[in-house]
Structure formats: structure tokens, C-alpha cells
PDB file of C-alpha atoms in Angstrom:
ATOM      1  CA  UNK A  16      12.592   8.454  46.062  1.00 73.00           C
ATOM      2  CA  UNK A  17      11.184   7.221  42.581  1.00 85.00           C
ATOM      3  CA  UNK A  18       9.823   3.954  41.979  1.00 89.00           C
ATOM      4  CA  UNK A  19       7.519   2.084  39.444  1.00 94.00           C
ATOM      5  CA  UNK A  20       4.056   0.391  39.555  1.00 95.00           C
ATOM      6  CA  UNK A  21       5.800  -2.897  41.016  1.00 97.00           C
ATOM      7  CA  UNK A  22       8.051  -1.522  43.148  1.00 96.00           C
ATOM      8  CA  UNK A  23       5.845   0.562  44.874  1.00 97.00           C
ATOM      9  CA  UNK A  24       3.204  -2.154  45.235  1.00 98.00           C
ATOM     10  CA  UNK A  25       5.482  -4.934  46.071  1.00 97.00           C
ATOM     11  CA  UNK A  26       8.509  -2.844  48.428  1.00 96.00           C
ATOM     12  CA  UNK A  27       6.447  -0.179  49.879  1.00 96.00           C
ATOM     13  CA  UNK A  28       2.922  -1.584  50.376  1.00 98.00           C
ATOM     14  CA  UNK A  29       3.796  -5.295  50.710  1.00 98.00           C
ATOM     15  CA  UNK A  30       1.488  -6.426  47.879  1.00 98.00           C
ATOM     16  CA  UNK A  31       1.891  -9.649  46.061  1.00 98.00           C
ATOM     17  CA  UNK A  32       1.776  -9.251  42.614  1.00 98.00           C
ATOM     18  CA  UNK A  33       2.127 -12.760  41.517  1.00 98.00           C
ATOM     19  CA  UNK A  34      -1.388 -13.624  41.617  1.00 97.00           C
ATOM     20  CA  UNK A  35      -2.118 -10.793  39.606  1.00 97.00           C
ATOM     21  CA  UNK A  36       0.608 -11.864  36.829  1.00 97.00           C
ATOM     22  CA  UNK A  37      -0.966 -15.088  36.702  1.00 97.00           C
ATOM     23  CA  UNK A  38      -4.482 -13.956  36.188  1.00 96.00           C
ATOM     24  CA  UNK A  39      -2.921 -11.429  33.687  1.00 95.00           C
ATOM     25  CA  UNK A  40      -1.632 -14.585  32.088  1.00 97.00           C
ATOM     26  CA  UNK A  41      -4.758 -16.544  32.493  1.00 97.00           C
ATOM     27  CA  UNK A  42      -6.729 -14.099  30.823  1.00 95.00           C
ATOM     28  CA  UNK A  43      -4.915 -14.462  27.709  1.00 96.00           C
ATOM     29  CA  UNK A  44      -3.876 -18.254  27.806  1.00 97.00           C
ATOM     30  CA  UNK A  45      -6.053 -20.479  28.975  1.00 97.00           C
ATOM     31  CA  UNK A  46      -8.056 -19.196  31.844  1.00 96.00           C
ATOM     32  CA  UNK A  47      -7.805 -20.832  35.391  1.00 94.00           C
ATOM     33  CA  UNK A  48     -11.656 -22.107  34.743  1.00 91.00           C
ATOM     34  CA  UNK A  49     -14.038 -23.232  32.006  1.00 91.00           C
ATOM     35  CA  UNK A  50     -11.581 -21.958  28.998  1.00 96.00           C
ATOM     36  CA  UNK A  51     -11.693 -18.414  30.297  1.00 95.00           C
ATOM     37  CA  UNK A  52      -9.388 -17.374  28.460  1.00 96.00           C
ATOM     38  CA  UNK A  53      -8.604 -15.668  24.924  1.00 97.00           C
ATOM     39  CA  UNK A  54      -6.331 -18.882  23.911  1.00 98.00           C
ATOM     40  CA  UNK A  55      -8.756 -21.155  24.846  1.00 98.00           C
ATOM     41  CA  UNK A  56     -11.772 -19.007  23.379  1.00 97.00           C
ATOM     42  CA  UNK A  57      -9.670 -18.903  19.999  1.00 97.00           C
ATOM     43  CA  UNK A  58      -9.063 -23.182  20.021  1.00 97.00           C
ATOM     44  CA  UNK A  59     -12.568 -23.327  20.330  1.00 97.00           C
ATOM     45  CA  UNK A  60     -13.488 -21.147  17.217  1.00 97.00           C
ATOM     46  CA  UNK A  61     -10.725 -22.577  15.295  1.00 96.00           C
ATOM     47  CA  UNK A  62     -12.428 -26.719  16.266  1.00 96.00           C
ATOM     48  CA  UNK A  63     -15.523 -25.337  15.134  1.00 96.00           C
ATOM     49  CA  UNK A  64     -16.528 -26.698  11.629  1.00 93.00           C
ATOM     50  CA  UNK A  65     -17.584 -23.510  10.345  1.00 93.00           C
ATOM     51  CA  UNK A  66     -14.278 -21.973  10.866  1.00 93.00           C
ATOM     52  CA  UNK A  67     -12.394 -24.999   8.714  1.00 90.00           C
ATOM     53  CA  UNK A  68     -11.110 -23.042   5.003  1.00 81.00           C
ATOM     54  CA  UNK A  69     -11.306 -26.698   3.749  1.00 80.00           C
ATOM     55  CA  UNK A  70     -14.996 -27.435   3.015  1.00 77.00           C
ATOM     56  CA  UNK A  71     -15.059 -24.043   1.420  1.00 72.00           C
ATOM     57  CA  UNK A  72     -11.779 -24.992  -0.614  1.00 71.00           C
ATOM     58  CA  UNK A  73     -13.181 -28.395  -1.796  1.00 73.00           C
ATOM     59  CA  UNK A  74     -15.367 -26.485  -4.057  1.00 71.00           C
ATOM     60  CA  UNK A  75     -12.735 -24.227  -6.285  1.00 72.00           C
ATOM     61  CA  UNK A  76     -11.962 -26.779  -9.042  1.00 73.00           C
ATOM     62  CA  UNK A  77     -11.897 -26.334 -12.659  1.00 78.00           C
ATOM     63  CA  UNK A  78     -10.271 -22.894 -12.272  1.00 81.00           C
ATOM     64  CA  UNK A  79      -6.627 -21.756 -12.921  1.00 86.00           C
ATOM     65  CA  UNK A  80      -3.966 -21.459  -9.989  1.00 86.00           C
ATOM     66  CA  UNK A  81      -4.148 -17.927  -9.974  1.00 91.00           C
ATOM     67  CA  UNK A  82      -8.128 -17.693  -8.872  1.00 88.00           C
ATOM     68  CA  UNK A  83      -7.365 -20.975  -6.760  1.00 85.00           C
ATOM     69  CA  UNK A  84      -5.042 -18.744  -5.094  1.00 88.00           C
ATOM     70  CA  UNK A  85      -7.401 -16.126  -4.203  1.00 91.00           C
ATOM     71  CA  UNK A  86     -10.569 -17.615  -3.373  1.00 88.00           C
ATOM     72  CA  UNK A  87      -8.458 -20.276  -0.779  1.00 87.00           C
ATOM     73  CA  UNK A  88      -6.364 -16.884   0.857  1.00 92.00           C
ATOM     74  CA  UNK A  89      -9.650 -15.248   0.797  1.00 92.00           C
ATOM     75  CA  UNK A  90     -11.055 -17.798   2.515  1.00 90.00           C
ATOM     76  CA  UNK A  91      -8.608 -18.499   4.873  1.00 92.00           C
ATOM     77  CA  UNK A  92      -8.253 -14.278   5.421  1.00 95.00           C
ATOM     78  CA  UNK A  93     -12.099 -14.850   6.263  1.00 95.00           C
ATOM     79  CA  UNK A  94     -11.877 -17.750   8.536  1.00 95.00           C
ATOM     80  CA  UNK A  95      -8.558 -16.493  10.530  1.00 96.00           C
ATOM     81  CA  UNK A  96     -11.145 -12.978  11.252  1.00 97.00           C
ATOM     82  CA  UNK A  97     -13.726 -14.866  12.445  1.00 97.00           C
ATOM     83  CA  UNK A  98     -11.584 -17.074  15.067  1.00 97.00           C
ATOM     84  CA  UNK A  99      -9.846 -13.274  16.066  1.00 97.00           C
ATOM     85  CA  UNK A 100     -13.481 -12.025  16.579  1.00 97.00           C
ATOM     86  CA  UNK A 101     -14.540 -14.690  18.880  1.00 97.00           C
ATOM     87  CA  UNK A 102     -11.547 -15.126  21.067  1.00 97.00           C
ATOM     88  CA  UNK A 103     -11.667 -11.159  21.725  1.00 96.00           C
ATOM     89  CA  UNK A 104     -14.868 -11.388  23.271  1.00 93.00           C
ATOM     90  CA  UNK A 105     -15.171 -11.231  26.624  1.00 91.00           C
ATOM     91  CA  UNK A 106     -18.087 -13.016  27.393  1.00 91.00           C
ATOM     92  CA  UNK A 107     -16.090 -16.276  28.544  1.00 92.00           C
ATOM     93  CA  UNK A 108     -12.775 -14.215  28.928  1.00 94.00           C
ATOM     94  CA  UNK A 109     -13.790 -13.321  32.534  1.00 92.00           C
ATOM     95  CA  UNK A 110     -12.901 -13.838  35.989  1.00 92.00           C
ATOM     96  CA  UNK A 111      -9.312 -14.595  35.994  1.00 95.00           C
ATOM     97  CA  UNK A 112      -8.418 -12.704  39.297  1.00 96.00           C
ATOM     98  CA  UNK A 113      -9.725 -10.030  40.924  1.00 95.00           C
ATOM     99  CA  UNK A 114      -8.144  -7.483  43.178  1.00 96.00           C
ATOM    100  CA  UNK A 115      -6.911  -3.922  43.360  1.00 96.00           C
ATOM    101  CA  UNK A 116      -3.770  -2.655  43.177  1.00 97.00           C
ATOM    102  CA  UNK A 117      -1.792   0.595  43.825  1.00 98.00           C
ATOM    103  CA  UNK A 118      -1.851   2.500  40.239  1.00 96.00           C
ATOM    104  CA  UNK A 119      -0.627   6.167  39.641  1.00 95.00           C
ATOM    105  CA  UNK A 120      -3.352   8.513  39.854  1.00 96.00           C
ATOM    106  CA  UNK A 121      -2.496  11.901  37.698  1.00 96.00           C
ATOM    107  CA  UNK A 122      -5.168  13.865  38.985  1.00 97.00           C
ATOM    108  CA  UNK A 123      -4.169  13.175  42.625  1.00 96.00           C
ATOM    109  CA  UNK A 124      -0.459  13.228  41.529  1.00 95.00           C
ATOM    110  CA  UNK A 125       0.174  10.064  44.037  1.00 94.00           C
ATOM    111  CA  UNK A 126      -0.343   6.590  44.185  1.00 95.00           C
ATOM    112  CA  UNK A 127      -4.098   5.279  44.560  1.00 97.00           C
ATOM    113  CA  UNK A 128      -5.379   1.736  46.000  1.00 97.00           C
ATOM    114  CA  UNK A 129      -7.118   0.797  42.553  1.00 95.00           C
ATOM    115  CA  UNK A 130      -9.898  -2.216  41.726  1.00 94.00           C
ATOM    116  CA  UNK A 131      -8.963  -3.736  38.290  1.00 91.00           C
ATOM    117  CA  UNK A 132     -11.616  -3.644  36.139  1.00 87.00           C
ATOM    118  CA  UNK A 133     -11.592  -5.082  32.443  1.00 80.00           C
ATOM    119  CA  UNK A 134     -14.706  -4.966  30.361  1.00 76.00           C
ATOM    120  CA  UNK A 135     -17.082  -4.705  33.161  1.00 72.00           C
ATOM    121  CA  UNK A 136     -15.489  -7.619  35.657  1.00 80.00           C
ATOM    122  CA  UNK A 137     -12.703  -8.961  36.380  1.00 90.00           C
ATOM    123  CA  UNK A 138      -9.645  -9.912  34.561  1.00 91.00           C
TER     124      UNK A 138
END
């Protein structure tokens, strides 16, 4: 008989994956505690004042539309980097669930009861 990650966990060990999913979804939205998650993370960067292209773009007067252009895309390029930088991290992007599940294991060639690990700790 074949079967895929979820089947296998969910039909033949009993396992319920939902609380996985919605750490899985967690981790990326908006955590389940203290914004722990990348969403959040990248909401905060983007409130922080530093991260605003508009005090930089107050300053690019007296030039043609053409360099106006540049130096506010520029800007904003910079900015949008920065906010992608922080919200990767995964210094607050922690601790979403933790748990093991049954993953394919190639050198075994069979399935393998597995701790999920990302970056160190949990999702």
C-alpha cells in the first residue's frame, strides 16, 4: 500500500496533524504568543520609524522627476529589504508548536517518528 506524509501519520498512526498545521500557520502569521511570528515580526519593522521611505523622501526636492524617481524607488527598494531581513529572523519567530511527526527516512527506506526542528527550536 502507498501513502503520503499525512496519510500515513493521520490513517495509520492516529496522529493529529491539525495542531501542527496551525503552528505551521502560526509561524508565519502571527504567532500564537508575543508576535511570534514572521507577519507579526514584519508589522513591527514596517511601524518602526526608521523603516518609513517618507522622511528620507521629504528631502529630494529641487531635482527633476526622473532622479525623484530613483532616489524614492531606491529608497523604498532599501526600506522593503530591511523589513524582509527582520521578519526572517528567528529570534522571535519561535515556539509555535512543538512535536514530532512520522517523516520518510531514505536511509532507513521507511517511515521514522521525527522531532521538528526549525532553526534550533521549535516551529
Amino acid at each position: 500500500m502507498l501513502t503520503n506524509f499525512y496519510g500515513f501519520n493521520t490513517t495509520c498512526k492516529g496522529l493529529n496533524l491539525a495542531p501542527m498545521f496551525a503552528g505551521i500557520w502560526a509561524h508565519e502569521g502571527f504567532g500564537v504568543a508575543n508576535n511570534s511570528g514572521h507577519e507579526a515580526q514584519g508589522r513591527i519593522a514596517a511601524a518602526n520609524p526608521l523603516n518609513d521611505p517618507h522622511t528620507a523622501a521629504e528631502g529630494f526636492y529641487n531635482k527633476d522627476e526622473a532622479t525623484v524617481r530613483t532616489l524614492i524607488e531606491n529608497e523604498v527598494w532599501q526600506k522593503d529589504v530591511a523589513i524582509s531581513n527582520f521578519s526572517a529572523q528567528h529570534t522571535y519567530v519561535k515556539n509555535n508548536w512543538c512535536g514530532s511527526v512520522w517523516l520518510w527516512d531514505l536511509t532507513a527506506n521507511a517511515y521514522a517518528f521525527t522531532p521538528i526542528i526549525a532553526n534550533g527550536g521549535c516551529l
